[in-house]
Coordinates of C-alpha atoms in Angstrom, one line a residue:
X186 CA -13.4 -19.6 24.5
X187 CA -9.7 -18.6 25.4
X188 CA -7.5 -20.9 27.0
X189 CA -4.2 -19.7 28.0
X190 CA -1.1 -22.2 28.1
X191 CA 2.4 -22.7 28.8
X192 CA 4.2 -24.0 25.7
X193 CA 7.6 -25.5 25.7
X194 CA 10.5 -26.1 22.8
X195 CA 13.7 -27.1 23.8
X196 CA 14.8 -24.3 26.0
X197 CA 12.5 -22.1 25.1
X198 CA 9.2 -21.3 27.4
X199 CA 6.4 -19.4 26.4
X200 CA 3.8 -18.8 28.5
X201 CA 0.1 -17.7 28.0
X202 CA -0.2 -18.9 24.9
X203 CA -3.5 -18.2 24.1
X204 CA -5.7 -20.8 22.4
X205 CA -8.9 -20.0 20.5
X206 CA -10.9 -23.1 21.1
X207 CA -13.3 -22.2 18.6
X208 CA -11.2 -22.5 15.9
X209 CA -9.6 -25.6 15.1
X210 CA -6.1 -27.1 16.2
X211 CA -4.7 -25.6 13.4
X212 CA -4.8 -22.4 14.0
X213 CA -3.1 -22.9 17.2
X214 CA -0.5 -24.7 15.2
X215 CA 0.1 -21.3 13.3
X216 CA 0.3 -19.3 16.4
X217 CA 3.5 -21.7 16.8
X218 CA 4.9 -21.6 13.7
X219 CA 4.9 -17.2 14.2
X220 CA 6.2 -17.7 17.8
X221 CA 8.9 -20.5 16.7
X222 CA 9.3 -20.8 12.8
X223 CA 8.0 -24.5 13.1
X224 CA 6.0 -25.6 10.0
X225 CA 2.5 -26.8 11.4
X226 CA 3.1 -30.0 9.3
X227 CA 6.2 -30.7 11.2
X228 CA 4.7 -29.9 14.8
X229 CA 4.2 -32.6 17.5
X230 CA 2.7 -31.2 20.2
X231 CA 2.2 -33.4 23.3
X232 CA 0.3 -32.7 26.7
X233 CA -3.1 -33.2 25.6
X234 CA -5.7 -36.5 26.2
X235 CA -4.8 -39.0 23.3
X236 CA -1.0 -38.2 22.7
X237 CA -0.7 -35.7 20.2
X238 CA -2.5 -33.2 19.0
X239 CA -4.1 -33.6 15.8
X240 CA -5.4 -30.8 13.4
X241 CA -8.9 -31.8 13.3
X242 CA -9.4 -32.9 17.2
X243 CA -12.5 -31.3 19.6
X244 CA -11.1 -29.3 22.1
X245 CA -13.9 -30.0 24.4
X246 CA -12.7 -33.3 24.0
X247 CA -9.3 -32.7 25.1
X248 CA -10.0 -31.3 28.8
X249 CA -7.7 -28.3 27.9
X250 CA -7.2 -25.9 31.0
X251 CA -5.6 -22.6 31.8
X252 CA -2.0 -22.9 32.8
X253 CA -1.9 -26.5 31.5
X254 CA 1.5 -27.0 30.0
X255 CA 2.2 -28.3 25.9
X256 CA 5.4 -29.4 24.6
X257 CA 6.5 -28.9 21.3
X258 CA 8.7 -31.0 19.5
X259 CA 10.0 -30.2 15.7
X260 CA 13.1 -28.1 13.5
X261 CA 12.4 -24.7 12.6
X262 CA 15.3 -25.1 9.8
X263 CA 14.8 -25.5 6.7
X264 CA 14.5 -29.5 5.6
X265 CA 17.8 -30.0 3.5
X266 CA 17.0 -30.6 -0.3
X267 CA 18.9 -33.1 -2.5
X268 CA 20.7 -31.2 -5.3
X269 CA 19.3 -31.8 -8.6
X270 CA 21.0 -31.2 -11.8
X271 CA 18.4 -32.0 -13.7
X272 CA 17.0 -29.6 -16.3
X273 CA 13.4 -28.8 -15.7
X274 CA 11.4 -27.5 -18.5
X275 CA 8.4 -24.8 -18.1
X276 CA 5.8 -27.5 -19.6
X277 CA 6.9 -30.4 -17.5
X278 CA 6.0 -28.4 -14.1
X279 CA 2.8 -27.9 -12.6
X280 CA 0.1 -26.3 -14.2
X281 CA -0.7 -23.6 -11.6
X282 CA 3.7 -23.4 -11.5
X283 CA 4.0 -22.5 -14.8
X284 CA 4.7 -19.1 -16.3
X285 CA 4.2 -18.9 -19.6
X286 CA 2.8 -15.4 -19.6
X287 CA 6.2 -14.2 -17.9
X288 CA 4.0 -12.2 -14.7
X289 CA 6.2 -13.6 -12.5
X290 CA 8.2 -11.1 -12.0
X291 CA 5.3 -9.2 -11.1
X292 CA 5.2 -11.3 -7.9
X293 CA 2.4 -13.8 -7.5
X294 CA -1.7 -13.7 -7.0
X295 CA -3.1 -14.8 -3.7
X296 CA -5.8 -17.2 -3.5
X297 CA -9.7 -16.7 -1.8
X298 CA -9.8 -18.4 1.1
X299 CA -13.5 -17.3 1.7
X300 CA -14.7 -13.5 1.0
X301 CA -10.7 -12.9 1.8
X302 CA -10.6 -10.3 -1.1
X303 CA -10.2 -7.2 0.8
X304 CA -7.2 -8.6 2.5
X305 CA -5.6 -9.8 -0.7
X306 CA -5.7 -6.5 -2.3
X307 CA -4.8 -4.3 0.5
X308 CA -1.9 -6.9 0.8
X309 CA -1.1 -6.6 -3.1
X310 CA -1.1 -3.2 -2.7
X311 CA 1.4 -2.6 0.2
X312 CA 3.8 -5.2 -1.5
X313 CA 3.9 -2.3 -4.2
X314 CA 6.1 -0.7 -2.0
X315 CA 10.0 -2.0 -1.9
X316 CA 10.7 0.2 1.2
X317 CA 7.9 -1.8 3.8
X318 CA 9.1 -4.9 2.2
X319 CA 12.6 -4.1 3.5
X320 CA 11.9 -3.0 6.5
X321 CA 9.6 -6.5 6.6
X322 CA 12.6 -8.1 5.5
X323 CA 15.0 -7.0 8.3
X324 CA 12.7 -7.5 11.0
X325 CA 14.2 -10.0 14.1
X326 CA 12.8 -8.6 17.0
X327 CA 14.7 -9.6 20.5
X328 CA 13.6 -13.1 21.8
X329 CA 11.5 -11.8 24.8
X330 CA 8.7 -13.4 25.4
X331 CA 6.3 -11.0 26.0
X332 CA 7.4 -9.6 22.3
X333 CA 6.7 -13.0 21.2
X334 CA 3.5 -12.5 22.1
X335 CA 2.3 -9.7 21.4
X336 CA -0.3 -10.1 18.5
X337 CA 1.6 -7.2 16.8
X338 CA 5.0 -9.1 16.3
X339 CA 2.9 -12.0 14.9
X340 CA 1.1 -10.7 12.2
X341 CA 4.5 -8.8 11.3
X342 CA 6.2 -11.7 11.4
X343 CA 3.3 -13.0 9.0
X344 CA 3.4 -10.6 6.8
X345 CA 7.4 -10.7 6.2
X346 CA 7.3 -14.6 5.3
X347 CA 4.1 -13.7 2.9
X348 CA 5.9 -11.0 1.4
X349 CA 8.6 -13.2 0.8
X350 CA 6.3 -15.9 0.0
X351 CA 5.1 -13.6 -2.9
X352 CA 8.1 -12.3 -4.1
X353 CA 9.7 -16.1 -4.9
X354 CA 7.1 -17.9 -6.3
X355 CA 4.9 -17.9 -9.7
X356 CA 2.1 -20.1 -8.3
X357 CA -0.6 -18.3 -6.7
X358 CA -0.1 -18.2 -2.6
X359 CA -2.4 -19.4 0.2
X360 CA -2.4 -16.7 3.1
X361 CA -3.1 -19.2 5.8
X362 CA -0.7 -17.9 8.3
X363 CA -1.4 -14.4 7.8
X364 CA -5.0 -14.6 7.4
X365 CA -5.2 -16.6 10.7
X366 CA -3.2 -13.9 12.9
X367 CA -5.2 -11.4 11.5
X368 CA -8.4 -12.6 12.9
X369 CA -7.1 -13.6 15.8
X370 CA -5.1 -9.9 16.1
X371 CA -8.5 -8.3 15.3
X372 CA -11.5 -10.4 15.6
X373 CA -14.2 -8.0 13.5
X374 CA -12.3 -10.0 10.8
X375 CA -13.1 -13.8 12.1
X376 CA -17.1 -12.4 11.9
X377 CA -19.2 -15.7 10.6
X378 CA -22.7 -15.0 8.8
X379 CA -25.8 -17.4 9.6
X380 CA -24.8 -19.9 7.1
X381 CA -21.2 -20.4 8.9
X382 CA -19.7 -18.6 6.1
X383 CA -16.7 -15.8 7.0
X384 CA -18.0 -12.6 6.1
X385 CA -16.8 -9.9 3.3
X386 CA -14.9 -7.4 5.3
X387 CA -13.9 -3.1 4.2
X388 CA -10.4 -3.2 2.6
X389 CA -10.0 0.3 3.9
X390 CA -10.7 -0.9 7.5
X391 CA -8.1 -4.0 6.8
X392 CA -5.2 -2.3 5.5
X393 CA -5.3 0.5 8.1
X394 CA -5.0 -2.2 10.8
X395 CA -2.2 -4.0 8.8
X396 CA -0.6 -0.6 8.9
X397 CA -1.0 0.5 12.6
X398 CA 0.0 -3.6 13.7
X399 CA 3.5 -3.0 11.3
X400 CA 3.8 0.7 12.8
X401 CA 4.1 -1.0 16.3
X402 CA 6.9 -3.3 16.0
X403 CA 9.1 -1.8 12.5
X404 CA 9.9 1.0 15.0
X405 CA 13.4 -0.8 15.9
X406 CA 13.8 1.9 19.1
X407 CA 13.9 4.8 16.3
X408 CA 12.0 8.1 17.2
X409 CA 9.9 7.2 14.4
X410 CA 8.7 4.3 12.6
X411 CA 9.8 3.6 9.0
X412 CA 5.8 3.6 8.4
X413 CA 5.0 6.5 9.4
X414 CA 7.9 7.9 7.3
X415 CA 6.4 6.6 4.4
X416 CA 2.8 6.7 4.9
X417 CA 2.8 9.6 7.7
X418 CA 1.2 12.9 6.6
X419 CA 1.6 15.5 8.9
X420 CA -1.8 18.0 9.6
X421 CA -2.6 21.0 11.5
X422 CA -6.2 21.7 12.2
X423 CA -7.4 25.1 13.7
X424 CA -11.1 25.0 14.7
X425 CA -13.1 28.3 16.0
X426 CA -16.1 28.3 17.5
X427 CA -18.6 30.9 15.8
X428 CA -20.2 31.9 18.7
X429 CA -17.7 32.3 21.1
X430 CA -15.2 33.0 18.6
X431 CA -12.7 30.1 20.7
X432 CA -9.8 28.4 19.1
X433 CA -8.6 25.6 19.2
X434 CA -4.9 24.1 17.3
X435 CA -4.3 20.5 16.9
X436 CA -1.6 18.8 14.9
X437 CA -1.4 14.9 14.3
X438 CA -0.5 12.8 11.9
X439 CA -3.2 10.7 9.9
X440 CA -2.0 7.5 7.3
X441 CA -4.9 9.0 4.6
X442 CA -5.8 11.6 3.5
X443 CA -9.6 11.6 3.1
X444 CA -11.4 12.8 -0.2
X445 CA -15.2 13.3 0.6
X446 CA -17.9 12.5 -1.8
X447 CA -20.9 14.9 -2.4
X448 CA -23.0 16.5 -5.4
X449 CA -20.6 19.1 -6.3
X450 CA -17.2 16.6 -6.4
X451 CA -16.6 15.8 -9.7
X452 CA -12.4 15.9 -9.4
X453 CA -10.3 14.3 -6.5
X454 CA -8.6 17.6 -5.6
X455 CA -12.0 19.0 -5.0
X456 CA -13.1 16.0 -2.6
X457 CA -9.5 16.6 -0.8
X458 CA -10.4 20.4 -0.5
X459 CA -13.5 19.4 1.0
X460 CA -12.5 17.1 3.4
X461 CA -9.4 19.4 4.9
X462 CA -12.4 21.4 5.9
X463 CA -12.9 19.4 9.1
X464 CA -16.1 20.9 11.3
X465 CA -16.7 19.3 14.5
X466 CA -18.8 19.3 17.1
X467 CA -16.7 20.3 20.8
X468 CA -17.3 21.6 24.0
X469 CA -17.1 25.3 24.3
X470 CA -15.9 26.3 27.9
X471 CA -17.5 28.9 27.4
X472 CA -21.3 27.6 26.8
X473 CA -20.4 24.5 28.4
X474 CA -22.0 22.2 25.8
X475 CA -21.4 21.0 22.7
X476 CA -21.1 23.1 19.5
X477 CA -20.0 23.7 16.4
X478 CA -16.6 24.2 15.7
X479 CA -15.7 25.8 11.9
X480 CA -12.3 23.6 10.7
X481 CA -9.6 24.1 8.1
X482 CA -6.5 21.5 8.1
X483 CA -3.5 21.9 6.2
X484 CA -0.5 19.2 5.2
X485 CA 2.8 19.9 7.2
X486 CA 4.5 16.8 6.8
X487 CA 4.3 14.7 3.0
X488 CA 5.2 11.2 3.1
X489 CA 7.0 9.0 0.5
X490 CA 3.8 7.1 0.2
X491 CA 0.4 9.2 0.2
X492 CA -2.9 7.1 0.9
X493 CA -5.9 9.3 -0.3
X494 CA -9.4 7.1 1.1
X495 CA -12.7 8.0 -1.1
X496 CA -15.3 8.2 1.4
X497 CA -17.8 6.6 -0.6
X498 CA -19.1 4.2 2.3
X499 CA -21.8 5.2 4.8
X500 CA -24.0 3.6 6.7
X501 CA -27.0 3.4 6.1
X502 CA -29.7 3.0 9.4
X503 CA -32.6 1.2 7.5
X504 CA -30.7 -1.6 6.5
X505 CA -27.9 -1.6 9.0
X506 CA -25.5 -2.0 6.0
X507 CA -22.3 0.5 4.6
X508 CA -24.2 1.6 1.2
X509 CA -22.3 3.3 -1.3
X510 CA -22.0 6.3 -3.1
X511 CA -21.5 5.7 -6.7
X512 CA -20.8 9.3 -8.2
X513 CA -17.6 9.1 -10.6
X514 CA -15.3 11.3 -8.8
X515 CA -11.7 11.4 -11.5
X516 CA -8.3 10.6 -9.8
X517 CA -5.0 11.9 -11.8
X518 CA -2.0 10.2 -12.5
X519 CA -0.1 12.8 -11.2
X520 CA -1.6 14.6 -8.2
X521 CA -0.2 17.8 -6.9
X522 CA -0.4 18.5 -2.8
X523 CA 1.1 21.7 -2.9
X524 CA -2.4 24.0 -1.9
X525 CA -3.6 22.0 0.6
X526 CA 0.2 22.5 2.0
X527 CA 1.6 24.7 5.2
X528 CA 2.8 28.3 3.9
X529 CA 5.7 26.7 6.0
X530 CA 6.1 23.4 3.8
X531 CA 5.3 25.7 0.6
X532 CA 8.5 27.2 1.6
X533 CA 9.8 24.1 2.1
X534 CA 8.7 22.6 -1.4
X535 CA 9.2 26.0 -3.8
X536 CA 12.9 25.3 -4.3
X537 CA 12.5 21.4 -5.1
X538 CA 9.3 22.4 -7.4
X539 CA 11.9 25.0 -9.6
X540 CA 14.6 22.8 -9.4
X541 CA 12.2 19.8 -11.0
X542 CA 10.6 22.5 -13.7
X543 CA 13.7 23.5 -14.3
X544 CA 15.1 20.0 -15.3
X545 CA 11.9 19.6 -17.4
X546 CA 12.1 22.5 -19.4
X547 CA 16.1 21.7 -20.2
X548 CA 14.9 18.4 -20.9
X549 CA 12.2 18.8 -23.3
X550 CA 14.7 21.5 -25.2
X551 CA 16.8 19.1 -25.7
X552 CA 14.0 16.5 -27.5
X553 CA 13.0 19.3 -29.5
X554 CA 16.8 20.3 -30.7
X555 CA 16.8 15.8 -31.2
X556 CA 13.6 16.0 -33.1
X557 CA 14.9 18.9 -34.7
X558 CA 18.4 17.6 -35.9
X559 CA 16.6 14.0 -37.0
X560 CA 14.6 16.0 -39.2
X561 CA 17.5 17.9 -40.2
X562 CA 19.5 15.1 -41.7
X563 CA 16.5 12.9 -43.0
X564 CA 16.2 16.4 -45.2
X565 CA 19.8 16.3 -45.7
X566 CA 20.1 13.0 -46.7
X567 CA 17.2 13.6 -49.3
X568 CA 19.2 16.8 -51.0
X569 CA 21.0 16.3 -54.2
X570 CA 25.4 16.9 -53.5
X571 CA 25.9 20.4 -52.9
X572 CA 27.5 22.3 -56.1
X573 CA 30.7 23.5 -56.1
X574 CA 29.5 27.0 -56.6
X575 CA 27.7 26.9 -53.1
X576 CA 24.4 27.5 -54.6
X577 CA 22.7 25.4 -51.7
X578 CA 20.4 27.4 -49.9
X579 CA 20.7 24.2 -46.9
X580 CA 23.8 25.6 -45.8
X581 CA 23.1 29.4 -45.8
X582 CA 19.2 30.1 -44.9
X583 CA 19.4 31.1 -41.0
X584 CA 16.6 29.0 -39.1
X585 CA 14.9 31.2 -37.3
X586 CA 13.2 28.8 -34.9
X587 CA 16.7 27.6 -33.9
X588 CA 17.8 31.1 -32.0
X589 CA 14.8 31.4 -29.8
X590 CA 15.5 27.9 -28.6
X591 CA 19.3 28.4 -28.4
X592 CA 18.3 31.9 -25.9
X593 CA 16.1 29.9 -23.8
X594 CA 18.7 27.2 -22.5
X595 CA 20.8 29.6 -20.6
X596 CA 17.6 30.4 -18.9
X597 CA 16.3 27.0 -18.1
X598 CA 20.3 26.3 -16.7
X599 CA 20.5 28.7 -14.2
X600 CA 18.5 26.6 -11.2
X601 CA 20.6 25.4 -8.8
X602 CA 19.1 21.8 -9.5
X603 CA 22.1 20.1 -8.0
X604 CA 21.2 21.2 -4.7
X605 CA 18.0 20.3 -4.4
X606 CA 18.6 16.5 -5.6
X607 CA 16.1 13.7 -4.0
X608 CA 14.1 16.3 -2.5
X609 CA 10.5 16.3 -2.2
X610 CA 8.6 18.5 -4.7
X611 CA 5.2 17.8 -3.5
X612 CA 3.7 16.1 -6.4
X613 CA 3.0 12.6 -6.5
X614 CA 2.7 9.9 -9.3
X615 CA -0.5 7.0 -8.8
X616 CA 1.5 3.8 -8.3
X617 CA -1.8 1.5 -7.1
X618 CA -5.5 1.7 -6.8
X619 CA -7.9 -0.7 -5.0
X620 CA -11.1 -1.0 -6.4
X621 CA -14.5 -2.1 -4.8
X622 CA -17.3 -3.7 -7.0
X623 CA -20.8 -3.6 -5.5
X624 CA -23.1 -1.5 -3.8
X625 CA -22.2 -2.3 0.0
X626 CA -19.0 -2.2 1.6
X627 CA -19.6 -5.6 3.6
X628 CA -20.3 -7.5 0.1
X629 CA -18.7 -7.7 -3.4
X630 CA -15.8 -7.9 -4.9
X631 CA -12.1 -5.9 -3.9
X632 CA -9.5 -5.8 -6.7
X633 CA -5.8 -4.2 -6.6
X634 CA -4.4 -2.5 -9.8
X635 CA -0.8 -2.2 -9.2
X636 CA 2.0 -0.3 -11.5
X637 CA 5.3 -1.8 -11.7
X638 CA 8.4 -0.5 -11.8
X639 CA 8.6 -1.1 -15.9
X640 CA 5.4 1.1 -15.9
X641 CA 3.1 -1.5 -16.3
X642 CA 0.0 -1.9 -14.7
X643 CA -1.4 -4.7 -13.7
X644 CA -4.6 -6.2 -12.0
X645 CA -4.2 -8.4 -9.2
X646 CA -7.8 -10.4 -8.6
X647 CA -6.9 -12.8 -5.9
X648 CA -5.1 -15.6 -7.6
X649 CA -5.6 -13.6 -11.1
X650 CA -2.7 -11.9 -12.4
X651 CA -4.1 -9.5 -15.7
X652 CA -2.1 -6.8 -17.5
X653 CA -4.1 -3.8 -18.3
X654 CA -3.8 -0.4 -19.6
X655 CA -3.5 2.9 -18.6
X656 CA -6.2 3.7 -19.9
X657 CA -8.6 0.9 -17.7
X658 CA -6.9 2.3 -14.2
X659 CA -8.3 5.6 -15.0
X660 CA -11.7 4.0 -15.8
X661 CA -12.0 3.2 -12.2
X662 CA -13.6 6.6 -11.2
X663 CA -17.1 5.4 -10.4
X664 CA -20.3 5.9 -12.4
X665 CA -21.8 2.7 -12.3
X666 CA -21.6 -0.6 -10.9
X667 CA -18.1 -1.4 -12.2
X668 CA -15.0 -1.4 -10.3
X669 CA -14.7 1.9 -8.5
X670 CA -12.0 3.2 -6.8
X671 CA -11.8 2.6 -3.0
X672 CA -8.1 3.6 -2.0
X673 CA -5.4 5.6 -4.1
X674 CA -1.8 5.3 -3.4
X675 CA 0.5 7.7 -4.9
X676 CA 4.4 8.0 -4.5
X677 CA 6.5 11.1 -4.2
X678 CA 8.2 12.8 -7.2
X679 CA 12.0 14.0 -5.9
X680 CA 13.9 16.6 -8.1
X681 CA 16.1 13.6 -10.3
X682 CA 20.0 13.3 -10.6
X683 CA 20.6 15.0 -13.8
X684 CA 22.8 13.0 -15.8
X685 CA 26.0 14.5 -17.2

């Protein structure tokens, strides 16, 4: 049952405060630490039967009523700490504080709280990504209240203290706060099995909510939202009607792009393929009932960040459960958008795209001429004095490998690279993956493999921090009844700042 109350705190009123009174005191006491910054453990909250409210009191107990008015009492500042000068050594702290691996810097894992997997590694993921961390980290909405109430603002303001959270400390973190506001934000998440148990959610279901709740209030009054330009991916979608020959255009922007599973899929490009081949069924106005239109969608707009979903889940109606399709389906590290592009963002991209292979090809010339002059003196090195008489044949025999390379440069300098530095090229390297393990999306196990910015990648499972290989991520392309990829994340590739 919801109750909805006025709470005070010093000066501050907030009104309709609403209070779940199935869940426990609490969780109410985390809805004011979003609104206010007030630890729970330093709340006093008085208005209720018995004084104050305690964390495990029965609100049926407390005569709790809509309208009825709470005060709060407690500092949302930080509690001053004594210096110490101390010298604190890694095996005199806490067990669980200790780092003796060195991950830390890596960030820290996030502890179970109860089938809470999918939200950790959608979490783990998006914390990949410096860009939604700042925009996390500059976020101080205005102080209306109706902003401080909206469910929105609270799980942002949730997720920008847990991304802090993680980003400071080398024990693993408790999601309490965030966890809470998500289920109160989107109650499919708070579901409870017979046993009283919380259920195993879809990752892909959680993180696109996380997403849309973040789009909302990171907007800051701009024309667009700093995720949608880095998670955004622009489509246009004509669909014609066979029958009628009708036609329909649609343009939209979608935060994944889908990769569908079927017999014939064997590579991830192929499932995209598939899946921007978007039949529907529609309303002809001319029949005046549903048919079938014939789709094709193409990419107009890339983002920084590009989600690509494997649609591996579908429901299956005889046991009213998500099964899953276990086909391996192989995922690049580098995945190239260009053909399922625009002919106007091919334009667009072509430039950027010859500017980047233009780089590459003066850069591998010059490893080759490196490799070549190493060699070169090792051989040197290893050759007797040469004689007076200049019988050395080291100095004189032309290399005739050497000319080819030496013509080639002035072709591989004539792109105007300059110009098209930090543009987009439409390629994209795989910067995080999260896994499923199971055969149904409402049960097993959800794992995030993250790469960091030193290149290595490393398995986040829940409080578990494991450096893999390369080698493992791209094991993750189905098969059997190991981890298998659920979600893909790539970044962009922009034409580099050559270096002089």
């Amino acid at each position: 049952m919801i109750v909805k109350v006025t709470v005070t705190w010093g000066k501050e009123v907030f009104k309709n405060v609403e209070v779940d009174t199935a869940q426990p005191p609490v969780t109410f006491k985390t809805q004011l630490f979003s609104l206010t910054g007030v630890p729970p453990d330093r709340q006093k909250i008085m208005g209720v039967k018995g004084g104050l409210l305690k964390d495990d009191a029965d609100w049926t107990k407390l005569g709790l009523k809509a309208g009825q008015k709470l005060m709060l009492m407690g500092s949302a500042e930080q509690v001053p700490v004594a210096p110490t000068t101390a010298v604190t050594f890694v095996e005199d702290l806490p067990e669980d504080e200790q780092d003796v691996e060195g991950y830390s810097k890596y960030g820290a894992g996030i502890k179970n709280a109860g089938n809470t997997c999918y939200m950790n590694s959608s979490l783990q993921c998006l914390f990949r990504v410096p860009e939604l961390r700042n925009a996390l980290q500059q976020y101080t909405p205005a102080g209306e209240v109706p902003i401080m109430q909206d469910g929105s603002h609270k799980l942002t303001v949730a997720a920008r203290n847990l991304f802090a959270e993680l980003d400071r400390s080398a024990a693993p973190v408790l999601p309490l706060a965030f966890l809470t506001q998500l289920r109160l934000s989107f109650p499919q998440f708070a579901e409870m099995s017979n046993t009283g148990l919380y259920k195993q959610q879809d990752a892909e279901e959680c993180w696109t909510q996380i997403l849309y709740s973040l789009r909302e209030r990171l907007q800051h009054g701009q024309a667009d939202s700093p995720v949608q330009k880095l998670f955004g991916v622009g489509l246009h979608t004509r669909l014609v009607c066979g029958e009628t020959g009708e036609e329909i255009v649609e343009d939209n922007t979608s935060y994944a792009l889908k990769c569908n599973i079927s017999i014939d899929i064997n590579l991830l490009h192929q499932g995209i393929a598939l899946a921007l081949k978007d039949d529907r069924e529609k309303t002809s106005a001319v029949l005046n009932q549903l048919t079938r239109f014939e789709g094709t969608s193409v990419i107009t707009h890339l983002p920084v960040y590009l989600t690509v979903q494997m649609m591996r889940f579908y429901y299956k109606v005889d046991v009213r459960q998500k099964a899953k399709i276990l086909r391996k389906v192989a995922f690049p590290l580098l995945l190239d958008c260009y053909e399922f592009s625009s002919p106007e963002l091919k334009k667009q991209l072509d430039g950027p795209r010859d500017a980047l292979l233009a780089i590459e090809e003066r850069r591998a010339i010059a490893k080759r001429a490196g490799g070549a002059a190493a060699a070169d003196k090792a051989s040197a090195d290893k050759e007797p004095a040469a004689k007076s008489n200049g019988n050395s044949a080291a100095h004189d025999t032309p290399m005739p490998d050497a000319e080819p390379a030496a013509a080639a440069a002035p072709a591989a300098e004539a792109g105007p690279s300059a110009s098209h530095t930090g543009h987009a090229t439409g390629r994209y390297d795989l910067v995080a993956v999260l896994t499923h393990k199971g055969r149904s999306a409402d049960s097993g196990h959800y794992v995030a493999w993250v790469k960091e910015e030193d290149g290595q990648w490393i398995n986040f499972d829940d409080e578990n921090i494991i450096p893999v290989k390369e080698a493992d991520v791209l094991a993750l392309a189905g098969g059997g009844d190991w981890h298998m990829a659920n979600l893909l994340l790539y970044k962009q590739q922009v034409v580099p700042e050559e270096q002089e």
